């Protein structure tokens, strides 16, 4: 099983919207609505931002949203803020009780 | 509020076995429904799922690591553990323990702070 594919970096200015893609296959992202997204600041543990494709945990800003089309999942952050600058990872169920992560995307707020 | 805390040696010699423990507080590991996971992150790299354990002892491992990994649970101590055998420098990473809420959700809602394990002689 290969890691999911994410862009290495994305950037945006404060107030703008950005989208991070996460491309898998018909065996993982395409087969299940079980993609989660994590935010990781330097030296910190990952934080759950989106689960089951588009659900937000309590306490996560509604500026974060998730979606999926075919084998690609996406995380959109609207109204970009300086504090959103971090690494973002997607994760998908891949069958047989196995999960696979993406390689991560570094978000820079200009 | 559930909290997880990893502990164990920060330095392991090549060919030896890496052993880590995750202590869960703020909730019982055997309350049911949850899967307890190990995830690692190589320096400057992405996340890699290692495996899960259910409180009953059922385990699920990443196929790429399965031959070297053992995850166990001690409900009396509210802990679960990771053993990774025959380590090499490629196993140098920050190791996280995390909770999966279960129910077929396959995501991680609580994480430990992570512990760096370096494999070196």
PDB file of N, CA and C in Angstrom, chain B residues 2-102:
ATOM      1  N   UNK B   2      -9.350  12.857  27.782  1.00  0.00           N
ATOM      2  CA  UNK B   2      -8.401  11.747  27.628  1.00  0.00           C
ATOM      3  C   UNK B   2      -7.006  12.307  27.330  1.00  0.00           C
ATOM      4  N   UNK B   3      -6.015  11.740  27.980  1.00  0.00           N
ATOM      5  CA  UNK B   3      -4.629  12.099  27.703  1.00  0.00           C
ATOM      6  C   UNK B   3      -3.819  10.838  27.488  1.00  0.00           C
ATOM      7  N   UNK B   4      -2.868  10.904  26.560  1.00  0.00           N
ATOM      8  CA  UNK B   4      -1.978   9.785  26.280  1.00  0.00           C
ATOM      9  C   UNK B   4      -0.541  10.276  26.448  1.00  0.00           C
ATOM     10  N   UNK B   5       0.296   9.400  27.008  1.00  0.00           N
ATOM     11  CA  UNK B   5       1.685   9.762  27.251  1.00  0.00           C
ATOM     12  C   UNK B   5       2.601   8.604  26.918  1.00  0.00           C
ATOM     13  N   UNK B   6       3.501   8.827  25.965  1.00  0.00           N
ATOM     14  CA  UNK B   6       4.468   7.792  25.598  1.00  0.00           C
ATOM     15  C   UNK B   6       5.657   7.806  26.552  1.00  0.00           C
ATOM     16  N   UNK B   7       6.255   6.646  26.755  1.00  0.00           N
ATOM     17  CA  UNK B   7       7.470   6.559  27.562  1.00  0.00           C
ATOM     18  C   UNK B   7       8.320   5.403  27.059  1.00  0.00           C
ATOM     19  N   UNK B   8       9.623   5.526  27.282  1.00  0.00           N
ATOM     20  CA  UNK B   8      10.543   4.473  26.867  1.00  0.00           C
ATOM     21  C   UNK B   8      11.889   5.057  26.505  1.00  0.00           C
ATOM     22  N   UNK B   9      12.860   4.179  26.222  1.00  0.00           N
ATOM     23  CA  UNK B   9      14.210   4.644  25.909  1.00  0.00           C
ATOM     24  C   UNK B   9      14.251   5.514  24.665  1.00  0.00           C
ATOM     25  N   UNK B  10      15.057   6.552  24.706  1.00  0.00           N
ATOM     26  CA  UNK B  10      15.207   7.430  23.563  1.00  0.00           C
ATOM     27  C   UNK B  10      16.308   6.987  22.607  1.00  0.00           C
ATOM     28  N   UNK B  11      17.089   6.002  23.029  1.00  0.00           N
ATOM     29  CA  UNK B  11      18.195   5.507  22.217  1.00  0.00           C
ATOM     30  C   UNK B  11      18.190   3.980  22.238  1.00  0.00           C
ATOM     31  N   UNK B  12      18.206   3.398  21.055  1.00  0.00           N
ATOM     32  CA  UNK B  12      18.212   1.937  20.924  1.00  0.00           C
ATOM     33  C   UNK B  12      19.327   1.552  19.955  1.00  0.00           C
ATOM     34  N   UNK B  13      20.020   0.493  20.253  1.00  0.00           N
ATOM     35  CA  UNK B  13      21.109   0.039  19.375  1.00  0.00           C
ATOM     36  C   UNK B  13      20.557  -0.755  18.204  1.00  0.00           C
ATOM     37  N   UNK B  14      21.239  -0.671  17.074  1.00  0.00           N
ATOM     38  CA  UNK B  14      20.819  -1.458  15.900  1.00  0.00           C
ATOM     39  C   UNK B  14      20.734  -2.932  16.235  1.00  0.00           C
ATOM     40  N   UNK B  15      19.743  -3.592  15.654  1.00  0.00           N
ATOM     41  CA  UNK B  15      19.429  -5.014  15.799  1.00  0.00           C
ATOM     42  C   UNK B  15      18.685  -5.330  17.093  1.00  0.00           C
ATOM     43  N   UNK B  16      18.587  -4.356  17.997  1.00  0.00           N
ATOM     44  CA  UNK B  16      17.863  -4.598  19.241  1.00  0.00           C
ATOM     45  C   UNK B  16      16.367  -4.316  19.058  1.00  0.00           C
ATOM     46  N   UNK B  17      15.623  -4.476  20.158  1.00  0.00           N
ATOM     47  CA  UNK B  17      14.178  -4.267  20.124  1.00  0.00           C
ATOM     48  C   UNK B  17      13.790  -2.938  20.762  1.00  0.00           C
ATOM     49  N   UNK B  18      13.036  -2.156  20.031  1.00  0.00           N
ATOM     50  CA  UNK B  18      12.503  -0.884  20.524  1.00  0.00           C
ATOM     51  C   UNK B  18      11.245  -1.190  21.338  1.00  0.00           C
ATOM     52  N   UNK B  19      11.174  -0.638  22.549  1.00  0.00           N
ATOM     53  CA  UNK B  19      10.010  -0.873  23.405  1.00  0.00           C
ATOM     54  C   UNK B  19       9.482   0.446  23.941  1.00  0.00           C
ATOM     55  N   UNK B  20       8.214   0.709  23.687  1.00  0.00           N
ATOM     56  CA  UNK B  20       7.567   1.923  24.173  1.00  0.00           C
ATOM     57  C   UNK B  20       6.248   1.580  24.845  1.00  0.00           C
ATOM     58  N   UNK B  21       5.863   2.417  25.791  1.00  0.00           N
ATOM     59  CA  UNK B  21       4.587   2.255  26.480  1.00  0.00           C
ATOM     60  C   UNK B  21       3.789   3.540  26.378  1.00  0.00           C
ATOM     61  N   UNK B  22       2.489   3.404  26.240  1.00  0.00           N
ATOM     62  CA  UNK B  22       1.588   4.547  26.229  1.00  0.00           C
ATOM     63  C   UNK B  22       0.637   4.427  27.416  1.00  0.00           C
ATOM     64  N   UNK B  23       0.656   5.418  28.280  1.00  0.00           N
ATOM     65  CA  UNK B  23      -0.226   5.430  29.441  1.00  0.00           C
ATOM     66  C   UNK B  23      -1.412   6.334  29.152  1.00  0.00           C
ATOM     67  N   UNK B  24      -2.600   5.784  29.342  1.00  0.00           N
ATOM     68  CA  UNK B  24      -3.836   6.512  29.073  1.00  0.00           C
ATOM     69  C   UNK B  24      -4.434   7.009  30.385  1.00  0.00           C
ATOM     70  N   UNK B  25      -4.788   8.273  30.440  1.00  0.00           N
ATOM     71  CA  UNK B  25      -5.453   8.828  31.616  1.00  0.00           C
ATOM     72  C   UNK B  25      -6.717   9.558  31.183  1.00  0.00           C
ATOM     73  N   UNK B  26      -7.643   9.723  32.133  1.00  0.00           N
ATOM     74  CA  UNK B  26      -8.892  10.405  31.816  1.00  0.00           C
ATOM     75  C   UNK B  26      -9.928   9.499  31.194  1.00  0.00           C
ATOM     76  N   UNK B  27      -9.649   8.216  31.166  1.00  0.00           N
ATOM     77  CA  UNK B  27     -10.595   7.264  30.607  1.00  0.00           C
ATOM     78  C   UNK B  27     -10.008   5.869  30.684  1.00  0.00           C
ATOM     79  N   UNK B  28     -10.875   4.870  30.697  1.00  0.00           N
ATOM     80  CA  UNK B  28     -10.397   3.495  30.796  1.00  0.00           C
ATOM     81  C   UNK B  28     -10.121   2.908  29.417  1.00  0.00           C
ATOM     82  N   UNK B  29      -8.981   2.269  29.310  1.00  0.00           N
ATOM     83  CA  UNK B  29      -8.606   1.669  28.032  1.00  0.00           C
ATOM     84  C   UNK B  29      -9.532   0.509  27.683  1.00  0.00           C
ATOM     85  N   UNK B  30     -10.194  -0.028  28.700  1.00  0.00           N
ATOM     86  CA  UNK B  30     -11.060  -1.174  28.479  1.00  0.00           C
ATOM     87  C   UNK B  30     -12.533  -0.810  28.491  1.00  0.00           C
ATOM     88  N   UNK B  31     -12.824   0.477  28.358  1.00  0.00           N
ATOM     89  CA  UNK B  31     -14.227   0.896  28.363  1.00  0.00           C
ATOM     90  C   UNK B  31     -14.933   0.466  27.094  1.00  0.00           C
ATOM     91  N   UNK B  32     -14.158   0.002  26.131  1.00  0.00           N
ATOM     92  CA  UNK B  32     -14.761  -0.570  24.951  1.00  0.00           C
ATOM     93  C   UNK B  32     -14.962   0.396  23.812  1.00  0.00           C
ATOM     94  N   UNK B  33     -14.892  -0.141  22.642  1.00  0.00           N
ATOM     95  CA  UNK B  33     -15.171   0.676  21.467  1.00  0.00           C
ATOM     96  C   UNK B  33     -13.966   1.329  20.843  1.00  0.00           C
ATOM     97  N   UNK B  34     -12.940   1.564  21.661  1.00  0.00           N
ATOM     98  CA  UNK B  34     -11.787   2.294  21.133  1.00  0.00           C
ATOM     99  C   UNK B  34     -10.675   1.354  20.670  1.00  0.00           C
ATOM    100  N   UNK B  35      -9.933   1.834  19.662  1.00  0.00           N
ATOM    101  CA  UNK B  35      -8.732   1.147  19.232  1.00  0.00           C
ATOM    102  C   UNK B  35      -7.542   2.030  19.572  1.00  0.00           C
ATOM    103  N   UNK B  36      -6.500   1.423  20.069  1.00  0.00           N
ATOM    104  CA  UNK B  36      -5.331   2.153  20.558  1.00  0.00           C
ATOM    105  C   UNK B  36      -4.183   1.904  19.597  1.00  0.00           C
ATOM    106  N   UNK B  37      -3.605   3.002  19.100  1.00  0.00           N
ATOM    107  CA  UNK B  37      -2.708   2.926  17.947  1.00  0.00           C
ATOM    108  C   UNK B  37      -1.307   3.445  18.223  1.00  0.00           C
ATOM    109  N   UNK B  38      -0.396   2.986  17.399  1.00  0.00           N
ATOM    110  CA  UNK B  38       0.947   3.566  17.319  1.00  0.00           C
ATOM    111  C   UNK B  38       1.164   4.093  15.917  1.00  0.00           C
ATOM    112  N   UNK B  39       1.706   5.272  15.838  1.00  0.00           N
ATOM    113  CA  UNK B  39       1.987   5.968  14.585  1.00  0.00           C
ATOM    114  C   UNK B  39       3.370   6.577  14.721  1.00  0.00           C
ATOM    115  N   UNK B  40       4.171   6.577  13.647  1.00  0.00           N
ATOM    116  CA  UNK B  40       5.495   7.175  13.750  1.00  0.00           C
ATOM    117  C   UNK B  40       5.714   8.197  12.650  1.00  0.00           C
ATOM    118  N   UNK B  41       6.709   9.037  12.882  1.00  0.00           N
ATOM    119  CA  UNK B  41       7.037  10.090  11.934  1.00  0.00           C
ATOM    120  C   UNK B  41       8.550  10.189  11.852  1.00  0.00           C
ATOM    121  N   UNK B  42       9.100   9.795  10.720  1.00  0.00           N
ATOM    122  CA  UNK B  42      10.536   9.926  10.506  1.00  0.00           C
ATOM    123  C   UNK B  42      10.906  11.403  10.482  1.00  0.00           C
ATOM    124  N   UNK B  43      12.115  11.757  10.890  1.00  0.00           N
ATOM    125  CA  UNK B  43      12.510  13.168  10.963  1.00  0.00           C
ATOM    126  C   UNK B  43      12.248  13.929   9.673  1.00  0.00           C
ATOM    127  N   UNK B  44      11.450  14.970   9.767  1.00  0.00           N
ATOM    128  CA  UNK B  44      11.147  15.794   8.610  1.00  0.00           C
ATOM    129  C   UNK B  44      10.253  15.138   7.566  1.00  0.00           C
ATOM    130  N   UNK B  45       9.640  14.017   7.941  1.00  0.00           N
ATOM    131  CA  UNK B  45       8.826  13.262   6.974  1.00  0.00           C
ATOM    132  C   UNK B  45       7.373  13.154   7.432  1.00  0.00           C
ATOM    133  N   UNK B  46       6.617  12.365   6.680  1.00  0.00           N
ATOM    134  CA  UNK B  46       5.210  12.191   6.964  1.00  0.00           C
ATOM    135  C   UNK B  46       4.930  11.143   8.029  1.00  0.00           C
ATOM    136  N   UNK B  47       3.644  10.917   8.246  1.00  0.00           N
ATOM    137  CA  UNK B  47       3.182   9.980   9.270  1.00  0.00           C
ATOM    138  C   UNK B  47       3.046   8.580   8.693  1.00  0.00           C
ATOM    139  N   UNK B  48       3.321   7.584   9.536  1.00  0.00           N
ATOM    140  CA  UNK B  48       3.202   6.182   9.125  1.00  0.00           C
ATOM    141  C   UNK B  48       2.458   5.425  10.221  1.00  0.00           C
ATOM    142  N   UNK B  49       1.338   4.811   9.864  1.00  0.00           N
ATOM    143  CA  UNK B  49       0.573   4.018  10.824  1.00  0.00           C
ATOM    144  C   UNK B  49       1.296   2.698  11.072  1.00  0.00           C
ATOM    145  N   UNK B  50       1.471   2.342  12.337  1.00  0.00           N
ATOM    146  CA  UNK B  50       2.170   1.116  12.696  1.00  0.00           C
ATOM    147  C   UNK B  50       1.178   0.000  12.991  1.00  0.00           C
ATOM    148  N   UNK B  51       0.146   0.317  13.774  1.00  0.00           N
ATOM    149  CA  UNK B  51      -0.831  -0.715  14.102  1.00  0.00           C
ATOM    150  C   UNK B  51      -1.774  -0.280  15.213  1.00  0.00           C
ATOM    151  N   UNK B  52      -2.792  -1.135  15.456  1.00  0.00           N
ATOM    152  CA  UNK B  52      -3.818  -0.909  16.476  1.00  0.00           C
ATOM    153  C   UNK B  52      -3.896  -2.102  17.428  1.00  0.00           C
ATOM    154  N   UNK B  53      -4.453  -1.834  18.606  1.00  0.00           N
ATOM    155  CA  UNK B  53      -4.892  -2.924  19.457  1.00  0.00           C
ATOM    156  C   UNK B  53      -6.231  -2.553  20.078  1.00  0.00           C
ATOM    157  N   UNK B  54      -7.092  -3.536  20.217  1.00  0.00           N
ATOM    158  CA  UNK B  54      -8.355  -3.361  20.922  1.00  0.00           C
ATOM    159  C   UNK B  54      -8.122  -3.846  22.348  1.00  0.00           C
ATOM    160  N   UNK B  55      -8.955  -3.410  23.284  1.00  0.00           N
ATOM    161  CA  UNK B  55      -8.705  -3.758  24.685  1.00  0.00           C
ATOM    162  C   UNK B  55      -8.725  -5.270  24.908  1.00  0.00           C
ATOM    163  N   UNK B  56      -9.441  -5.969  24.030  1.00  0.00           N
ATOM    164  CA  UNK B  56      -9.520  -7.426  24.153  1.00  0.00           C
ATOM    165  C   UNK B  56      -8.226  -8.112  23.749  1.00  0.00           C
ATOM    166  N   UNK B  57      -7.358  -7.348  23.070  1.00  0.00           N
ATOM    167  CA  UNK B  57      -6.088  -7.909  22.626  1.00  0.00           C
ATOM    168  C   UNK B  57      -6.003  -8.129  21.126  1.00  0.00           C
ATOM    169  N   UNK B  58      -7.078  -7.922  20.413  1.00  0.00           N
ATOM    170  CA  UNK B  58      -7.045  -8.062  18.947  1.00  0.00           C
ATOM    171  C   UNK B  58      -6.128  -7.000  18.359  1.00  0.00           C
ATOM    172  N   UNK B  59      -5.297  -7.415  17.426  1.00  0.00           N
ATOM    173  CA  UNK B  59      -4.323  -6.484  16.854  1.00  0.00           C
ATOM    174  C   UNK B  59      -4.421  -6.432  15.336  1.00  0.00           C
ATOM    175  N   UNK B  60      -4.008  -5.301  14.788  1.00  0.00           N
ATOM    176  CA  UNK B  60      -3.961  -5.082  13.345  1.00  0.00           C
ATOM    177  C   UNK B  60      -2.693  -4.291  13.061  1.00  0.00           C
ATOM    178  N   UNK B  61      -1.877  -4.781  12.126  1.00  0.00           N
ATOM    179  CA  UNK B  61      -0.582  -4.175  11.879  1.00  0.00           C
ATOM    180  C   UNK B  61      -0.432  -3.716  10.433  1.00  0.00           C
ATOM    181  N   UNK B  62       0.404  -2.698  10.240  1.00  0.00           N
ATOM    182  CA  UNK B  62       0.811  -2.279   8.912  1.00  0.00           C
ATOM    183  C   UNK B  62       1.562  -3.450   8.266  1.00  0.00           C
ATOM    184  N   UNK B  63       1.125  -3.903   7.093  1.00  0.00           N
ATOM    185  CA  UNK B  63       1.788  -5.047   6.462  1.00  0.00           C
ATOM    186  C   UNK B  63       3.289  -4.854   6.273  1.00  0.00           C
ATOM    187  N   UNK B  64       3.718  -3.615   6.089  1.00  0.00           N
ATOM    188  CA  UNK B  64       5.144  -3.375   5.844  1.00  0.00           C
ATOM    189  C   UNK B  64       5.991  -3.561   7.100  1.00  0.00           C
ATOM    190  N   UNK B  65       5.355  -3.572   8.271  1.00  0.00           N
ATOM    191  CA  UNK B  65       6.085  -3.708   9.532  1.00  0.00           C
ATOM    192  C   UNK B  65       5.683  -4.953  10.305  1.00  0.00           C
ATOM    193  N   UNK B  66       4.688  -5.655   9.805  1.00  0.00           N
ATOM    194  CA  UNK B  66       4.042  -6.736  10.550  1.00  0.00           C
ATOM    195  C   UNK B  66       5.006  -7.770  11.110  1.00  0.00           C
ATOM    196  N   UNK B  67       6.042  -8.099  10.355  1.00  0.00           N
ATOM    197  CA  UNK B  67       6.950  -9.160  10.794  1.00  0.00           C
ATOM    198  C   UNK B  67       7.783  -8.749  12.003  1.00  0.00           C
ATOM    199  N   UNK B  68       7.855  -7.446  12.288  1.00  0.00           N
ATOM    200  CA  UNK B  68       8.721  -6.973  13.382  1.00  0.00           C
ATOM    201  C   UNK B  68       7.942  -6.335  14.537  1.00  0.00           C
ATOM    202  N   UNK B  69       6.633  -6.186  14.400  1.00  0.00           N
ATOM    203  CA  UNK B  69       5.846  -5.411  15.365  1.00  0.00           C
ATOM    204  C   UNK B  69       5.005  -6.300  16.270  1.00  0.00           C
ATOM    205  N   UNK B  70       4.978  -5.930  17.543  1.00  0.00           N
ATOM    206  CA  UNK B  70       4.039  -6.512  18.486  1.00  0.00           C
ATOM    207  C   UNK B  70       3.445  -5.381  19.317  1.00  0.00           C
ATOM    208  N   UNK B  71       2.131  -5.306  19.347  1.00  0.00           N
ATOM    209  CA  UNK B  71       1.438  -4.344  20.211  1.00  0.00           C
ATOM    210  C   UNK B  71       0.642  -5.143  21.237  1.00  0.00           C
ATOM    211  N   UNK B  72       0.764  -4.740  22.478  1.00  0.00           N
ATOM    212  CA  UNK B  72       0.077  -5.444  23.559  1.00  0.00           C
ATOM    213  C   UNK B  72      -0.623  -4.432  24.459  1.00  0.00           C
ATOM    214  N   UNK B  73      -1.530  -4.934  25.289  1.00  0.00           N
ATOM    215  CA  UNK B  73      -2.300  -4.063  26.182  1.00  0.00           C
ATOM    216  C   UNK B  73      -2.274  -4.601  27.598  1.00  0.00           C
ATOM    217  N   UNK B  74      -2.196  -3.700  28.568  1.00  0.00           N
ATOM    218  CA  UNK B  74      -2.282  -4.059  29.979  1.00  0.00           C
ATOM    219  C   UNK B  74      -3.412  -3.216  30.575  1.00  0.00           C
ATOM    220  N   UNK B  75      -4.596  -3.812  30.639  1.00  0.00           N
ATOM    221  CA  UNK B  75      -5.759  -3.041  31.093  1.00  0.00           C
ATOM    222  C   UNK B  75      -5.646  -2.684  32.573  1.00  0.00           C
ATOM    223  N   UNK B  76      -4.922  -3.480  33.345  1.00  0.00           N
ATOM    224  CA  UNK B  76      -4.795  -3.197  34.779  1.00  0.00           C
ATOM    225  C   UNK B  76      -3.996  -1.922  35.027  1.00  0.00           C
ATOM    226  N   UNK B  77      -3.105  -1.610  34.097  1.00  0.00           N
ATOM    227  CA  UNK B  77      -2.296  -0.402  34.226  1.00  0.00           C
ATOM    228  C   UNK B  77      -2.790   0.717  33.300  1.00  0.00           C
ATOM    229  N   UNK B  78      -3.830   0.425  32.540  1.00  0.00           N
ATOM    230  CA  UNK B  78      -4.359   1.381  31.553  1.00  0.00           C
ATOM    231  C   UNK B  78      -3.271   1.815  30.568  1.00  0.00           C
ATOM    232  N   UNK B  79      -2.522   0.812  30.095  1.00  0.00           N
ATOM    233  CA  UNK B  79      -1.408   1.060  29.185  1.00  0.00           C
ATOM    234  C   UNK B  79      -1.462   0.128  27.987  1.00  0.00           C
ATOM    235  N   UNK B  80      -0.867   0.567  26.897  1.00  0.00           N
ATOM    236  CA  UNK B  80      -0.594  -0.349  25.798  1.00  0.00           C
ATOM    237  C   UNK B  80       0.828  -0.094  25.321  1.00  0.00           C
ATOM    238  N   UNK B  81       1.397  -1.099  24.677  1.00  0.00           N
ATOM    239  CA  UNK B  81       2.826  -1.053  24.401  1.00  0.00           C
ATOM    240  C   UNK B  81       3.145  -1.437  22.958  1.00  0.00           C
ATOM    241  N   UNK B  82       4.321  -1.000  22.542  1.00  0.00           N
ATOM    242  CA  UNK B  82       4.836  -1.299  21.206  1.00  0.00           C
ATOM    243  C   UNK B  82       6.199  -1.942  21.343  1.00  0.00           C
ATOM    244  N   UNK B  83       6.410  -3.027  20.630  1.00  0.00           N
ATOM    245  CA  UNK B  83       7.735  -3.612  20.484  1.00  0.00           C
ATOM    246  C   UNK B  83       8.030  -3.728  19.000  1.00  0.00           C
ATOM    247  N   UNK B  84       9.193  -3.221  18.604  1.00  0.00           N
ATOM    248  CA  UNK B  84       9.644  -3.288  17.220  1.00  0.00           C
ATOM    249  C   UNK B  84      11.023  -3.932  17.233  1.00  0.00           C
ATOM    250  N   UNK B  85      11.117  -5.087  16.622  1.00  0.00           N
ATOM    251  CA  UNK B  85      12.364  -5.847  16.708  1.00  0.00           C
ATOM    252  C   UNK B  85      13.320  -5.537  15.554  1.00  0.00           C
ATOM    253  N   UNK B  86      14.549  -5.959  15.735  1.00  0.00           N
ATOM    254  CA  UNK B  86      15.589  -5.855  14.690  1.00  0.00           C
ATOM    255  C   UNK B  86      15.647  -4.458  14.080  1.00  0.00           C
ATOM    256  N   UNK B  87      15.737  -3.458  14.928  1.00  0.00           N
ATOM    257  CA  UNK B  87      15.688  -2.080  14.441  1.00  0.00           C
ATOM    258  C   UNK B  87      16.974  -1.699  13.699  1.00  0.00           C
ATOM    259  N   UNK B  88      16.793  -0.764  12.780  1.00  0.00           N
ATOM    260  CA  UNK B  88      17.905  -0.160  12.058  1.00  0.00           C
ATOM    261  C   UNK B  88      17.750   1.353  12.140  1.00  0.00           C
ATOM    262  N   UNK B  89      18.705   2.061  11.541  1.00  0.00           N
ATOM    263  CA  UNK B  89      18.630   3.524  11.554  1.00  0.00           C
ATOM    264  C   UNK B  89      17.334   4.021  10.918  1.00  0.00           C
ATOM    265  N   UNK B  90      16.775   3.229  10.025  1.00  0.00           N
ATOM    266  CA  UNK B  90      15.532   3.613   9.345  1.00  0.00           C
ATOM    267  C   UNK B  90      14.329   3.644  10.286  1.00  0.00           C
ATOM    268  N   UNK B  91      14.501   3.109  11.479  1.00  0.00           N
ATOM    269  CA  UNK B  91      13.423   3.135  12.480  1.00  0.00           C
ATOM    270  C   UNK B  91      13.527   4.346  13.399  1.00  0.00           C
ATOM    271  N   UNK B  92      14.536   5.178  13.187  1.00  0.00           N
ATOM    272  CA  UNK B  92      14.639   6.427  13.944  1.00  0.00           C
ATOM    273  C   UNK B  92      13.457   7.317  13.579  1.00  0.00           C
ATOM    274  N   UNK B  93      12.692   7.715  14.581  1.00  0.00           N
ATOM    275  CA  UNK B  93      11.460   8.464  14.325  1.00  0.00           C
ATOM    276  C   UNK B  93      10.886   8.977  15.634  1.00  0.00           C
ATOM    277  N   UNK B  94       9.923   9.882  15.516  1.00  0.00           N
ATOM    278  CA  UNK B  94       9.079  10.225  16.653  1.00  0.00           C
ATOM    279  C   UNK B  94       7.916   9.240  16.643  1.00  0.00           C
ATOM    280  N   UNK B  95       7.710   8.597  17.765  1.00  0.00           N
ATOM    281  CA  UNK B  95       6.646   7.611  17.886  1.00  0.00           C
ATOM    282  C   UNK B  95       5.501   8.215  18.696  1.00  0.00           C
ATOM    283  N   UNK B  96       4.296   8.159  18.121  1.00  0.00           N
ATOM    284  CA  UNK B  96       3.107   8.669  18.781  1.00  0.00           C
ATOM    285  C   UNK B  96       2.166   7.511  19.121  1.00  0.00           C
ATOM    286  N   UNK B  97       1.502   7.627  20.267  1.00  0.00           N
ATOM    287  CA  UNK B  97       0.350   6.760  20.505  1.00  0.00           C
ATOM    288  C   UNK B  97      -0.902   7.618  20.318  1.00  0.00           C
ATOM    289  N   UNK B  98      -1.971   6.984  19.893  1.00  0.00           N
ATOM    290  CA  UNK B  98      -3.184   7.728  19.559  1.00  0.00           C
ATOM    291  C   UNK B  98      -4.407   6.844  19.754  1.00  0.00           C
ATOM    292  N   UNK B  99      -5.576   7.466  19.864  1.00  0.00           N
ATOM    293  CA  UNK B  99      -6.825   6.736  20.026  1.00  0.00           C
ATOM    294  C   UNK B  99      -7.689   6.859  18.770  1.00  0.00           C
ATOM    295  N   UNK B 100      -8.206   5.712  18.341  1.00  0.00           N
ATOM    296  CA  UNK B 100      -9.208   5.656  17.281  1.00  0.00           C
ATOM    297  C   UNK B 100     -10.545   5.378  17.962  1.00  0.00           C
ATOM    298  N   UNK B 101     -11.553   6.219  17.731  1.00  0.00           N
ATOM    299  CA  UNK B 101     -12.831   6.028  18.419  1.00  0.00           C
ATOM    300  C   UNK B 101     -13.550   4.720  18.106  1.00  0.00           C
ATOM    301  N   UNK B 102     -13.090   3.994  17.081  1.00  0.00           N
ATOM    302  CA  UNK B 102     -13.713   2.730  16.751  1.00  0.00           C
ATOM    303  C   UNK B 102     -15.011   2.901  15.982  1.00  0.00           C
TER     304      UNK B 102
END
